[in-house]
Short mmCIF file of C-alpha atoms in Angstrom, two decimals:
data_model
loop_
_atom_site.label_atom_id
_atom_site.label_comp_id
_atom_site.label_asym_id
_atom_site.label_seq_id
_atom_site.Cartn_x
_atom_site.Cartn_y
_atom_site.Cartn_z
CA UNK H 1 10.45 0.82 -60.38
CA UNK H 2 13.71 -0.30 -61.16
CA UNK H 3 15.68 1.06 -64.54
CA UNK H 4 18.22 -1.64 -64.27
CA UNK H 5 17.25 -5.56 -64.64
CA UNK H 6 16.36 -6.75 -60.82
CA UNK H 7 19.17 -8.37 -58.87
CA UNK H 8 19.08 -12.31 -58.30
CA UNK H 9 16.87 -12.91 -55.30
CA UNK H 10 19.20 -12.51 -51.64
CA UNK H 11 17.95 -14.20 -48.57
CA UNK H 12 17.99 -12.61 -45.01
CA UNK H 13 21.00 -13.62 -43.32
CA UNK H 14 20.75 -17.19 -41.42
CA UNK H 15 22.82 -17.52 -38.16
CA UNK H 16 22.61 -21.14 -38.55
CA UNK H 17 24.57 -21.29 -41.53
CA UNK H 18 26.72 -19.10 -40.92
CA UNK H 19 30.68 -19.82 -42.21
CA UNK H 20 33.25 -17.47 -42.66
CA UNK H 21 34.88 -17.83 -46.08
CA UNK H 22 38.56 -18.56 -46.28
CA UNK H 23 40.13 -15.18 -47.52
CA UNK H 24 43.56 -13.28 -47.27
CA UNK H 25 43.35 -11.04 -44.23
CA UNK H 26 43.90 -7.89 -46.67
CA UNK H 27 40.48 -8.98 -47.89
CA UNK H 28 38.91 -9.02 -44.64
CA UNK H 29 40.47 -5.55 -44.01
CA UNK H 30 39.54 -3.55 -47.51
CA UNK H 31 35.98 -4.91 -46.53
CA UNK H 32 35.76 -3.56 -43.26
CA UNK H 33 37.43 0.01 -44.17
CA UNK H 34 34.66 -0.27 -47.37
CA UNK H 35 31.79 -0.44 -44.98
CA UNK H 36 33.26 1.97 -42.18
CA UNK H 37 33.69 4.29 -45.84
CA UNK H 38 30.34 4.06 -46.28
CA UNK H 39 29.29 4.61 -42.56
CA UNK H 40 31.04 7.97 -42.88
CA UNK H 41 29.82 9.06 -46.23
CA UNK H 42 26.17 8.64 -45.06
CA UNK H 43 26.52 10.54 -41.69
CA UNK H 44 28.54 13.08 -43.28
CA UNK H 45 25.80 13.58 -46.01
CA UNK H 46 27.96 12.84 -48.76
CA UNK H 47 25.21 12.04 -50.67
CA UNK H 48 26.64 11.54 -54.10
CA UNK H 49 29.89 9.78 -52.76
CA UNK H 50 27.27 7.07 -50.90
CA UNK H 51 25.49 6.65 -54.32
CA UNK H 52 29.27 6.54 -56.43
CA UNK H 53 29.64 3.22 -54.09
CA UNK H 54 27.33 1.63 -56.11
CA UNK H 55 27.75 -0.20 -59.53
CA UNK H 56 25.86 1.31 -63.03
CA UNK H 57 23.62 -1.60 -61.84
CA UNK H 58 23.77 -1.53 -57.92
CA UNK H 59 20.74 -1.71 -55.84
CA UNK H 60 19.98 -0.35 -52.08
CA UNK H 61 17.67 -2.46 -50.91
CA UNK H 62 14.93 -2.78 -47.53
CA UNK H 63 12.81 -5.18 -47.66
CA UNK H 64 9.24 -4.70 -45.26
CA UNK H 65 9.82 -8.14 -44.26
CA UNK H 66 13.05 -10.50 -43.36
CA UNK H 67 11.36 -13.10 -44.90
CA UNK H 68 11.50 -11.87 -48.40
CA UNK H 69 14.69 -13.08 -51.31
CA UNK H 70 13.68 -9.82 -53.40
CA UNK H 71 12.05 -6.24 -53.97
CA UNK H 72 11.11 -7.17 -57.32
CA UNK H 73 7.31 -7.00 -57.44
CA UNK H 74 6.68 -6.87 -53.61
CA UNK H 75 6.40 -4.06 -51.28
CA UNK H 76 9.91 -2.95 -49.66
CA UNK H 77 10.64 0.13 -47.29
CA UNK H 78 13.54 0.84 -50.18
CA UNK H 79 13.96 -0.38 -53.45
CA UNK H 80 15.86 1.97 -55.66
CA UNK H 81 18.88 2.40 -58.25
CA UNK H 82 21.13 4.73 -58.92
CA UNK H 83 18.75 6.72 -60.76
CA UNK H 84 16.27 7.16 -57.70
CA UNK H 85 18.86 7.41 -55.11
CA UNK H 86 19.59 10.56 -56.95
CA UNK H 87 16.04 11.75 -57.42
CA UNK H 88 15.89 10.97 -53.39
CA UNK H 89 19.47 12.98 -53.08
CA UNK H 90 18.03 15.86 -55.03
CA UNK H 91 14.80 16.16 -53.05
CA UNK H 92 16.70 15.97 -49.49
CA UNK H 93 18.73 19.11 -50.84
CA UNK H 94 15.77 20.65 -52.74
CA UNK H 95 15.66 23.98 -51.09
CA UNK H 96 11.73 24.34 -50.42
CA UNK H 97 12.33 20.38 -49.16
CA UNK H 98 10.89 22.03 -45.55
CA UNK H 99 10.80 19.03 -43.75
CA UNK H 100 14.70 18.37 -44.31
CA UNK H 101 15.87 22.05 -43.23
CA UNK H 102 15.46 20.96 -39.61
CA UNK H 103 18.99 20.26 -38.62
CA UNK H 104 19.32 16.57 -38.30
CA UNK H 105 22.21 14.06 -38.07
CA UNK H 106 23.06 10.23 -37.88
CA UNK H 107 25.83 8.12 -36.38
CA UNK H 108 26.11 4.57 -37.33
CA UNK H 109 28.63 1.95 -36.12
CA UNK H 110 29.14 -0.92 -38.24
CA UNK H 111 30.61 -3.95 -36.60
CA UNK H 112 30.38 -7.92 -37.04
CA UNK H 113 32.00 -7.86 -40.38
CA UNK H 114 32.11 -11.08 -41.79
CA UNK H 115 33.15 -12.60 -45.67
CA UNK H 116 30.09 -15.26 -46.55
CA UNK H 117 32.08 -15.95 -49.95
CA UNK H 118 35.25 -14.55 -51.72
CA UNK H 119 35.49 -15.15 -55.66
CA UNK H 120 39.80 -15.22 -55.71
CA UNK H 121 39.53 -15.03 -59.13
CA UNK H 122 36.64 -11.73 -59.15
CA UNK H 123 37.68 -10.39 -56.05
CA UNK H 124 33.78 -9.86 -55.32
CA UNK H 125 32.69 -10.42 -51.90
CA UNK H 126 29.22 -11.14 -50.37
CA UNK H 127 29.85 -10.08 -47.01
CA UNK H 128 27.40 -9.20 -43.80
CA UNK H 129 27.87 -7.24 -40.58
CA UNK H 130 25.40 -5.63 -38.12
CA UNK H 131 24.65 -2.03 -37.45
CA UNK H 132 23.28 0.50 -35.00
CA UNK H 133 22.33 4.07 -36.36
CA UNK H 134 20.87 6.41 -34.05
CA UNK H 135 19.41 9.79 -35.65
CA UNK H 136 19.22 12.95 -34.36
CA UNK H 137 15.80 14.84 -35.84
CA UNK H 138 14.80 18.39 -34.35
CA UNK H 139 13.95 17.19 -30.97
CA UNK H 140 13.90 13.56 -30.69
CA UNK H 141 16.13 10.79 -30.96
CA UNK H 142 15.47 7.36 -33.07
CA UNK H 143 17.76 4.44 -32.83
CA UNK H 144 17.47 2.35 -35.75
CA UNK H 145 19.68 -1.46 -35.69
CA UNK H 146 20.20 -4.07 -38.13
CA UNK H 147 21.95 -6.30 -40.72
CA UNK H 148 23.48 -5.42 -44.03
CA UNK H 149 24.25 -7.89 -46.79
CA UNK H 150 26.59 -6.38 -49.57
CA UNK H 151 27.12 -8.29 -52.66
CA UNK H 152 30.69 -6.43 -53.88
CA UNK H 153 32.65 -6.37 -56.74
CA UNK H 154 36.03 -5.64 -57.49
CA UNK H 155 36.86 -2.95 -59.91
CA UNK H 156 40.10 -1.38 -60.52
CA UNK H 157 39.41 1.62 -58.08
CA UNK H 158 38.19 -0.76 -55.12
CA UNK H 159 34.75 -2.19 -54.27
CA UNK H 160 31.33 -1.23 -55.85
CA UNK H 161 28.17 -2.06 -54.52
CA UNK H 162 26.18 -4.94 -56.83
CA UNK H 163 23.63 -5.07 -54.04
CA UNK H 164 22.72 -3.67 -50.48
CA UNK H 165 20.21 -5.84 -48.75
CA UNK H 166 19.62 -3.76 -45.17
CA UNK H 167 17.24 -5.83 -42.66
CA UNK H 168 16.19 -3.83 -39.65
CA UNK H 169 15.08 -5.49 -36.90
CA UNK H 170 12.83 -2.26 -36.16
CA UNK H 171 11.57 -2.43 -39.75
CA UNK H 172 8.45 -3.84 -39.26
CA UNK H 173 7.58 -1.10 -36.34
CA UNK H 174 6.03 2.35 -35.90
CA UNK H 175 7.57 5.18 -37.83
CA UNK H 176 7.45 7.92 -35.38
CA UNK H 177 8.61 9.93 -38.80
CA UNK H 178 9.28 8.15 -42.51
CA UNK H 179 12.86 7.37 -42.92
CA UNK H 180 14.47 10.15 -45.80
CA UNK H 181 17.93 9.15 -46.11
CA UNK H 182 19.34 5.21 -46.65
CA UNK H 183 19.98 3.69 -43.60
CA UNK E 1 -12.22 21.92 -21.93
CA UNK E 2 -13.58 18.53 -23.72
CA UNK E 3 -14.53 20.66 -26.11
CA UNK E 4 -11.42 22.58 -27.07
CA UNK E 5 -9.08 18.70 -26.91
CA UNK E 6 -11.46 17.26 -29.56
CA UNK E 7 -11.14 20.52 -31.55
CA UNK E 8 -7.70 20.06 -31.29
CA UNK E 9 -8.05 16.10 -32.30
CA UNK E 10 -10.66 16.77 -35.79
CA UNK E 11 -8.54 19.66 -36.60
CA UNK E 12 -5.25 17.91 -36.88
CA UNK E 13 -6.83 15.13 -38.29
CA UNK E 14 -8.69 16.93 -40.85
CA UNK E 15 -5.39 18.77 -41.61
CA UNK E 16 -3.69 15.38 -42.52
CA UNK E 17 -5.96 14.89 -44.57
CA UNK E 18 -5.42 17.77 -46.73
CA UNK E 19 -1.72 17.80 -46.35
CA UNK E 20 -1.81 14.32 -47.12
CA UNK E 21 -4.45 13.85 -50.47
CA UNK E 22 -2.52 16.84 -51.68
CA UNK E 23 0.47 15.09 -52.02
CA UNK E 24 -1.25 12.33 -53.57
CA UNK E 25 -3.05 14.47 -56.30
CA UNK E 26 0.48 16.20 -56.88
CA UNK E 27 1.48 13.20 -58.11
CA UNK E 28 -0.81 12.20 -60.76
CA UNK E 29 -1.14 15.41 -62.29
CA UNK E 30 1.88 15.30 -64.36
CA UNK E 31 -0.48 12.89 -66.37
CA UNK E 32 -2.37 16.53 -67.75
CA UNK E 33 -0.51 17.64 -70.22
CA UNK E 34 -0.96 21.46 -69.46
CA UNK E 35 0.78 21.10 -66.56
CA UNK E 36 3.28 18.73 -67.23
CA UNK E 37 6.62 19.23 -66.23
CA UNK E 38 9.93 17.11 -66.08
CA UNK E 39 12.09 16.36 -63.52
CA UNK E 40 16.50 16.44 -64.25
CA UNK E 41 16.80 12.41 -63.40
CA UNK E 42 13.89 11.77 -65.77
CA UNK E 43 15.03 13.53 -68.14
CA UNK E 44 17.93 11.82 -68.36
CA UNK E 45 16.63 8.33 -68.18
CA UNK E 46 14.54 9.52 -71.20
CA UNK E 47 17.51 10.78 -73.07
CA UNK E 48 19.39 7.64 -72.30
CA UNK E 49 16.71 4.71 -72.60
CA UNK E 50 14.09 6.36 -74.86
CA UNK E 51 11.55 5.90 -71.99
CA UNK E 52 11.42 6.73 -68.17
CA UNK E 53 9.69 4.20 -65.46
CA UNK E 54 5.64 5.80 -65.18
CA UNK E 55 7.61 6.47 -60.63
CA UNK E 56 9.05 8.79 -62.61
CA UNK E 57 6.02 10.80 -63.75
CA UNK E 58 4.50 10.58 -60.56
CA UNK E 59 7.52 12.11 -59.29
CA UNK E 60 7.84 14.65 -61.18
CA UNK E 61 4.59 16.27 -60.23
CA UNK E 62 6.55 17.36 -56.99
CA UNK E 63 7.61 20.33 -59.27
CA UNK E 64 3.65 21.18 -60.10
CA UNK E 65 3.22 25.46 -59.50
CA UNK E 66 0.43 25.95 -57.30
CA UNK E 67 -1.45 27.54 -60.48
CA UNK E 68 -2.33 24.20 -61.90
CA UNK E 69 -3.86 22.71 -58.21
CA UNK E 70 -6.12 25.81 -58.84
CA UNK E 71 -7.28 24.26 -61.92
CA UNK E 72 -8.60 21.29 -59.91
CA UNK E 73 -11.70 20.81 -58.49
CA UNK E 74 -13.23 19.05 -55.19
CA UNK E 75 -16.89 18.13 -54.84
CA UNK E 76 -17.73 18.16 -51.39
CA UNK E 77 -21.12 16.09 -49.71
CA UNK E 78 -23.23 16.07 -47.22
CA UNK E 79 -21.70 14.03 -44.17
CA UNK E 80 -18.09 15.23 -44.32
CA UNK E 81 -17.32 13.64 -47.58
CA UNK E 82 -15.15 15.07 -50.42
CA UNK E 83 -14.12 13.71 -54.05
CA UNK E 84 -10.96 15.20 -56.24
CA UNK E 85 -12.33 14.93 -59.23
CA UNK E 86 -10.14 13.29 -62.04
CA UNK E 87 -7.72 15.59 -63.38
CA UNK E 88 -5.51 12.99 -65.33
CA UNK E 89 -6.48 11.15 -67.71
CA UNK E 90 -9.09 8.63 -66.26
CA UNK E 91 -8.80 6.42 -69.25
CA UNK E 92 -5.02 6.54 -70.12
CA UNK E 93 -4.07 5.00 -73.73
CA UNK E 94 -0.77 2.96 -72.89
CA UNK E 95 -0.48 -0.76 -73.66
CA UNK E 96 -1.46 -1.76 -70.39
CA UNK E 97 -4.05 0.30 -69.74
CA UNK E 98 -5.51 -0.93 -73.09
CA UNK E 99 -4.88 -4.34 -72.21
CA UNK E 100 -6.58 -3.47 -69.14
CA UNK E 101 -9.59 -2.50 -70.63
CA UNK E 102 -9.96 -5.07 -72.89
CA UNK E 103 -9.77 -7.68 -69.90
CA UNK E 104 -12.29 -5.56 -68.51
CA UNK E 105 -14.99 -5.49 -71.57
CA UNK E 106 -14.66 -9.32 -71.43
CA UNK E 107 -16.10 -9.52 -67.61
CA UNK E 108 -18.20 -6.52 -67.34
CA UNK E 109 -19.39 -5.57 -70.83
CA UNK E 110 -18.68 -2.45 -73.24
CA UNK E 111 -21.54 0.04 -71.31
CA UNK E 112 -20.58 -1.60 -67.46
CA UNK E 113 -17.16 -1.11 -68.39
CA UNK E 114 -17.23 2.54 -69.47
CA UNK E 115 -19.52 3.70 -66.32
CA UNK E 116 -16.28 1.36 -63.80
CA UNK E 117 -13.96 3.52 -65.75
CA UNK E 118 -14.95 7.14 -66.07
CA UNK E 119 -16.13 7.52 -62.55
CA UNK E 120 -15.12 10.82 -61.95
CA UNK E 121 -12.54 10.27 -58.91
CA UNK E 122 -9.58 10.72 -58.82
CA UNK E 123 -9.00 10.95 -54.96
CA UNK E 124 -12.07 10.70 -52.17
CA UNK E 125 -12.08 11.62 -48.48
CA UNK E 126 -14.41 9.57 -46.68
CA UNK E 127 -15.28 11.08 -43.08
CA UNK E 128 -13.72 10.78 -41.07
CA UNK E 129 -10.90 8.47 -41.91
CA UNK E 130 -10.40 7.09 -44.60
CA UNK E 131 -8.36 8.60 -47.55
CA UNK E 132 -8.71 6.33 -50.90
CA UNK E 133 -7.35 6.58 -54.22
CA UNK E 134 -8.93 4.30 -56.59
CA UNK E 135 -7.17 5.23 -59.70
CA UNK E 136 -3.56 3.95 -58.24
CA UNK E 137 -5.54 1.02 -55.79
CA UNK E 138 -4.34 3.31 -52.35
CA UNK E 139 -5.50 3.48 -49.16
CA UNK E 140 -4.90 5.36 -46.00
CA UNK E 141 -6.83 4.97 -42.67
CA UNK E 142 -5.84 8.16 -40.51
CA UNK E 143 -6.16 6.65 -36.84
CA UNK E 144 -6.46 9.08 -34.39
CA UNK E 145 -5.38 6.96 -30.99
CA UNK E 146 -4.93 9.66 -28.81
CA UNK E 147 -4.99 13.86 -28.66
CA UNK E 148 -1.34 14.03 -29.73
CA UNK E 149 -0.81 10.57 -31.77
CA UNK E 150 -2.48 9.62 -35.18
CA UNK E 151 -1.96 6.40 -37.01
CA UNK E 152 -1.74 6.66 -40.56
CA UNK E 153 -1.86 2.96 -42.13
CA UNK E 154 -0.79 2.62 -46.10
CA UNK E 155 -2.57 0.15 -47.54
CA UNK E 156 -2.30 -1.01 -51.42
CA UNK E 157 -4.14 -3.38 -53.59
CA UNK E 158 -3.91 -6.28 -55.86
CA UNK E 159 -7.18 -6.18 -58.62
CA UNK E 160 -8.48 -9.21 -58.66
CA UNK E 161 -8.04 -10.49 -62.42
CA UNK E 162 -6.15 -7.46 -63.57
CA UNK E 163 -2.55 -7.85 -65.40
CA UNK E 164 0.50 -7.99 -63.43
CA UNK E 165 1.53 -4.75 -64.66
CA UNK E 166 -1.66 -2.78 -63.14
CA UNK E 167 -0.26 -4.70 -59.69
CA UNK E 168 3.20 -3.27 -60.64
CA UNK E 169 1.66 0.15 -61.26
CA UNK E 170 0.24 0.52 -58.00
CA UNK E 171 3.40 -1.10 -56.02
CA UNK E 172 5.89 1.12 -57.55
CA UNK E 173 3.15 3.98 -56.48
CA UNK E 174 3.24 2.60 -52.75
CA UNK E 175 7.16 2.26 -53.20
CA UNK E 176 7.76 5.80 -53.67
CA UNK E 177 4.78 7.86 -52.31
CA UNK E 178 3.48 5.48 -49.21
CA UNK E 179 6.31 3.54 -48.33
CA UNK E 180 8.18 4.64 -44.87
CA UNK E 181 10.79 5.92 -46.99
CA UNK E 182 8.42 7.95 -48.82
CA UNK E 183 9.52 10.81 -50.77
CA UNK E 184 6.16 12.38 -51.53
CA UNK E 185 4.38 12.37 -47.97
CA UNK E 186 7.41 13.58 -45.73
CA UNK E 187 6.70 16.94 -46.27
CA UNK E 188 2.99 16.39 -45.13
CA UNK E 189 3.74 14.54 -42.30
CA UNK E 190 5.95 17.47 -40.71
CA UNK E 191 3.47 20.06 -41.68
CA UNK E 192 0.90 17.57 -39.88
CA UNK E 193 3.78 17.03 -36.70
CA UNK E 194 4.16 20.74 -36.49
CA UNK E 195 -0.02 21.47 -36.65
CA UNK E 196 0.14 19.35 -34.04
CA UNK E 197 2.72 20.96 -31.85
CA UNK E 198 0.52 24.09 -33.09
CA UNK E 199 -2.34 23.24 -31.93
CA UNK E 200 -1.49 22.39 -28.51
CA UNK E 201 0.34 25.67 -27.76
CA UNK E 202 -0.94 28.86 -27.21
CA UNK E 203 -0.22 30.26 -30.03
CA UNK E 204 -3.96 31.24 -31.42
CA UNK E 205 -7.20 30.05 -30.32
CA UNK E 206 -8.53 29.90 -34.07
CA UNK E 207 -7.33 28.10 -37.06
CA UNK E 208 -8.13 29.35 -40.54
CA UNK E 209 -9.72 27.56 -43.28
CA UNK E 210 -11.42 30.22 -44.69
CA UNK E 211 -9.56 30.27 -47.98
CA UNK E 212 -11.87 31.33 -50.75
CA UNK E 213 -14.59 30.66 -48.77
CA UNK E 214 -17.84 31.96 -50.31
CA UNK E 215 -16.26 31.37 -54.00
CA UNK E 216 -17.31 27.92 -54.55
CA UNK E 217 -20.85 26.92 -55.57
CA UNK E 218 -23.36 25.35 -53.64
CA UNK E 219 -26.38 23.37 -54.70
CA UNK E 220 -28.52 21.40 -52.70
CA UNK E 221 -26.24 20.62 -50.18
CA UNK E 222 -23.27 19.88 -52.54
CA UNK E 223 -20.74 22.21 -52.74
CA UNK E 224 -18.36 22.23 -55.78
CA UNK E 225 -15.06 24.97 -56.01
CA UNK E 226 -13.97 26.60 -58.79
CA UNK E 227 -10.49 27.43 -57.52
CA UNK E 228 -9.04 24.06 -56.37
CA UNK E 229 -7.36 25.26 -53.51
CA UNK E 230 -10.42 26.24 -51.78
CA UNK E 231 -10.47 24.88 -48.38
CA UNK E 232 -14.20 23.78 -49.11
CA UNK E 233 -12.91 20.12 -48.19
CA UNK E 234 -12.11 21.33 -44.62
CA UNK E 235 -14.82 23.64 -43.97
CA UNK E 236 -17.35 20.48 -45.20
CA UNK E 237 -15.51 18.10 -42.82
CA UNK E 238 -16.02 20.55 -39.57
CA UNK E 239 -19.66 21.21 -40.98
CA UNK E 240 -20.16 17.69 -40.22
CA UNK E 241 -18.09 17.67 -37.31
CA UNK E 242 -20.36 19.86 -35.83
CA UNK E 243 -23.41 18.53 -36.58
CA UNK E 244 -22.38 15.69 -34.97
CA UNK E 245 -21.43 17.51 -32.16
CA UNK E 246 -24.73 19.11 -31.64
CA UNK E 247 -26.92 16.18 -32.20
CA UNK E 248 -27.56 15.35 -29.03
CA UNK E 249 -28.74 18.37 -27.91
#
């Protein structure tokens, strides 16, 4: 349960409509370093500098199905604010957390950037791009791939997340093991 | 050899089980006052909002000492069967839980009402799959398809009738506990991975469930712990593993 008011409903992304907004190329370039940022933070288990990306009222979001607009009183894989990201945070480092002392690592590679819409007069961005994460867990290897949505806006020390929508196109599959970290 | 692979199969299953409703149970306790204890984040969202989301409470019972699941107690039947008997409050005294009730008197009556609500349960295994939680509307069906691969299915439910917040109750429950980013049953489902790898290795040719075996009282058939963290549950479930097994002979 959320302690922020739910964010407006986001569909999947739609190939078929898909237009690239007309935007200065620096635009197109702050987003891409944002999201290769963010890439980083999360494989380097900079857990509190992934969760500073966010807004006071930013939301990671994974739905359990592509077809759903919103987490808000339906099942999701993720649904969470900053104040659960941090409860999840602290129990990943929670020392007697025994299932996270196994060594394990990520490596994403986020690609396909593209600017849906560019407020000039904002600077926020709703911007999508494609994924592929593979993870590293004691003895086995899982390769997770996808789509992000990121609603963004402009503050006065860069981007903040308003809204993560992350559709895997695994999501809907076996968990050989539950997912503990955002993807 | 058959033998020894289905030994291997009810054992880990059996194992999930435990691993699994424990987690579960965790989670509600926070609702007992004795053993209530907060978590930082909680805390905070308290201090800043005056309240803290009822995820948050379930949460927090991550942080139980093993002292209070002592305090529990399991009731275990005949047939492999085991209940957790309620150790929160089974009638809780918020607004919507009142509401709840009310809605609830309407339909079923004041005396049909009060026997729905104070069933004793707060978590029940029923052999040999099934894992239900009526107080939160969860289910689990622990699928064994194959000597080293289980299945374990999350389901949740919608009351039929009830408020949307008793809906919300028991999604934010899924959310955090049964989702597959759960916070609550990763732990159990590495111990249950690593029984696994356990029990196909040669490490020991026995597993222990003997934990205060011979400390929990039995009467006619039903066997009923005073330490909560007997293994009685387990023992029950192989007690009617093996009767099954020697049936046919």
């Amino acid at each position: 349960m959320l302690t922020v008011p739910a964010p407006a409903p986001l569909a999947a992304p739609n190939p078929a409509s898909l237009r690239a907004a007309t935007a200065p190329l620096e635009v197109q370039r702050d987003v891409e370093q944002f999201l290769y940022r963010q890439a980083e933070l999360l494989d380097g288990k900079a857990w509190q500098d992934y969760i500073d990306l966010f807004a006071p009222e930013g939301v990671y979001w994974m739905p359990a199905h592509p077809h759903q607009t919103t987490g808000d009183g339906e099942p999701s894989i993720f649904f969470e604010d900053r104040n659960l990201m941090t409860i999840r945070m602290k129990r990943i480092l929670h020392p007697r957390a025994w299932s996270q002392k196994t060594q394990w690592g990520t490596s994403h590679v986020v690609g396909n950037v593209v600017l849906e819409s560019f407020d000039a007069r904002s600077g926020s961005v709703v911007c999508r791009s494609r994924f592929h994460m593979l993870e590293f867990r004691r003895d086995q290897s899982r390769h997770f791939a996808g789509s992000y949505i990121h609603r963004l806006a402009k503050g006065a020390d860069g981007y903040r997340i308003a809204l993560q929508r992350v559709d895997m196109v695994n999501g809907e599959g076996l968990y050989e093991y539950v997912l503990q970290a955002w993807v | 050899m058959i033998w020894a692979r289905r030994a291997v199969v009810a054992a880990a299953i059996l194992l999930s089980f435990v691993t699994l409703a424990g987690a579960a149970e965790r989670i509600a306790a926070i609702v007992n006052k004795e053993v209530i204890l907060e978590s930082e984040v909680e805390e905070e969202v308290r201090a800043r909002n005056g309240s803290a989301p009822l995820d948050y409470h379930f949460l927090a019972g991550f942080t139980l000492p093993l002292s209070a699941f002592d305090k529990m107690t399991t009731v275990n039947y005949p047939a492999g069967h085991s209940v957790l008997e309620g150790y929160m409050s089974l009638r809780p005294q918020d607004p919507i839980s009142l509401n709840y009730e009310a809605i609830m008197k309407q339909k079923y009556g004041e005396q049909r009402t009060n026997e729905i609500l104070d069933t004793n349960i707060h978590h029940v295994i029923c052999y040999p799959v099934l894992s239900i939680q009526p107080p939160l509307q969860q289910l689990r069906a622990i699928r064994p398809l194959a000597v080293d691969q289980t299945l374990t299915e999350l389901w949740h439910f919608r009351l039929k009738g009830a408020p949307e917040p008793i809906y919300r109750r028991a999604l934010g429950y899924f959310n955090l506990v049964n989702s597959p980013s759960t916070m609550v049953n990763a732990d159990d489902l590495w111990n249950f991975r690593k029984q696994h790898e356990g029990l196909s290795s040669d490490g020991g040719e026995w597993v222990s469930l003997h934990r205060y075996a011979g400390q929990d009282d039995e009467t006619d058939g039903v066997v009923r712990t005073r330490i909560g963290t007997s293994e009685a549950p387990l023992r029950n479930y192989f007690k009617a593993w093996l009767d099954y097994m020697i049936a046919g002979n």
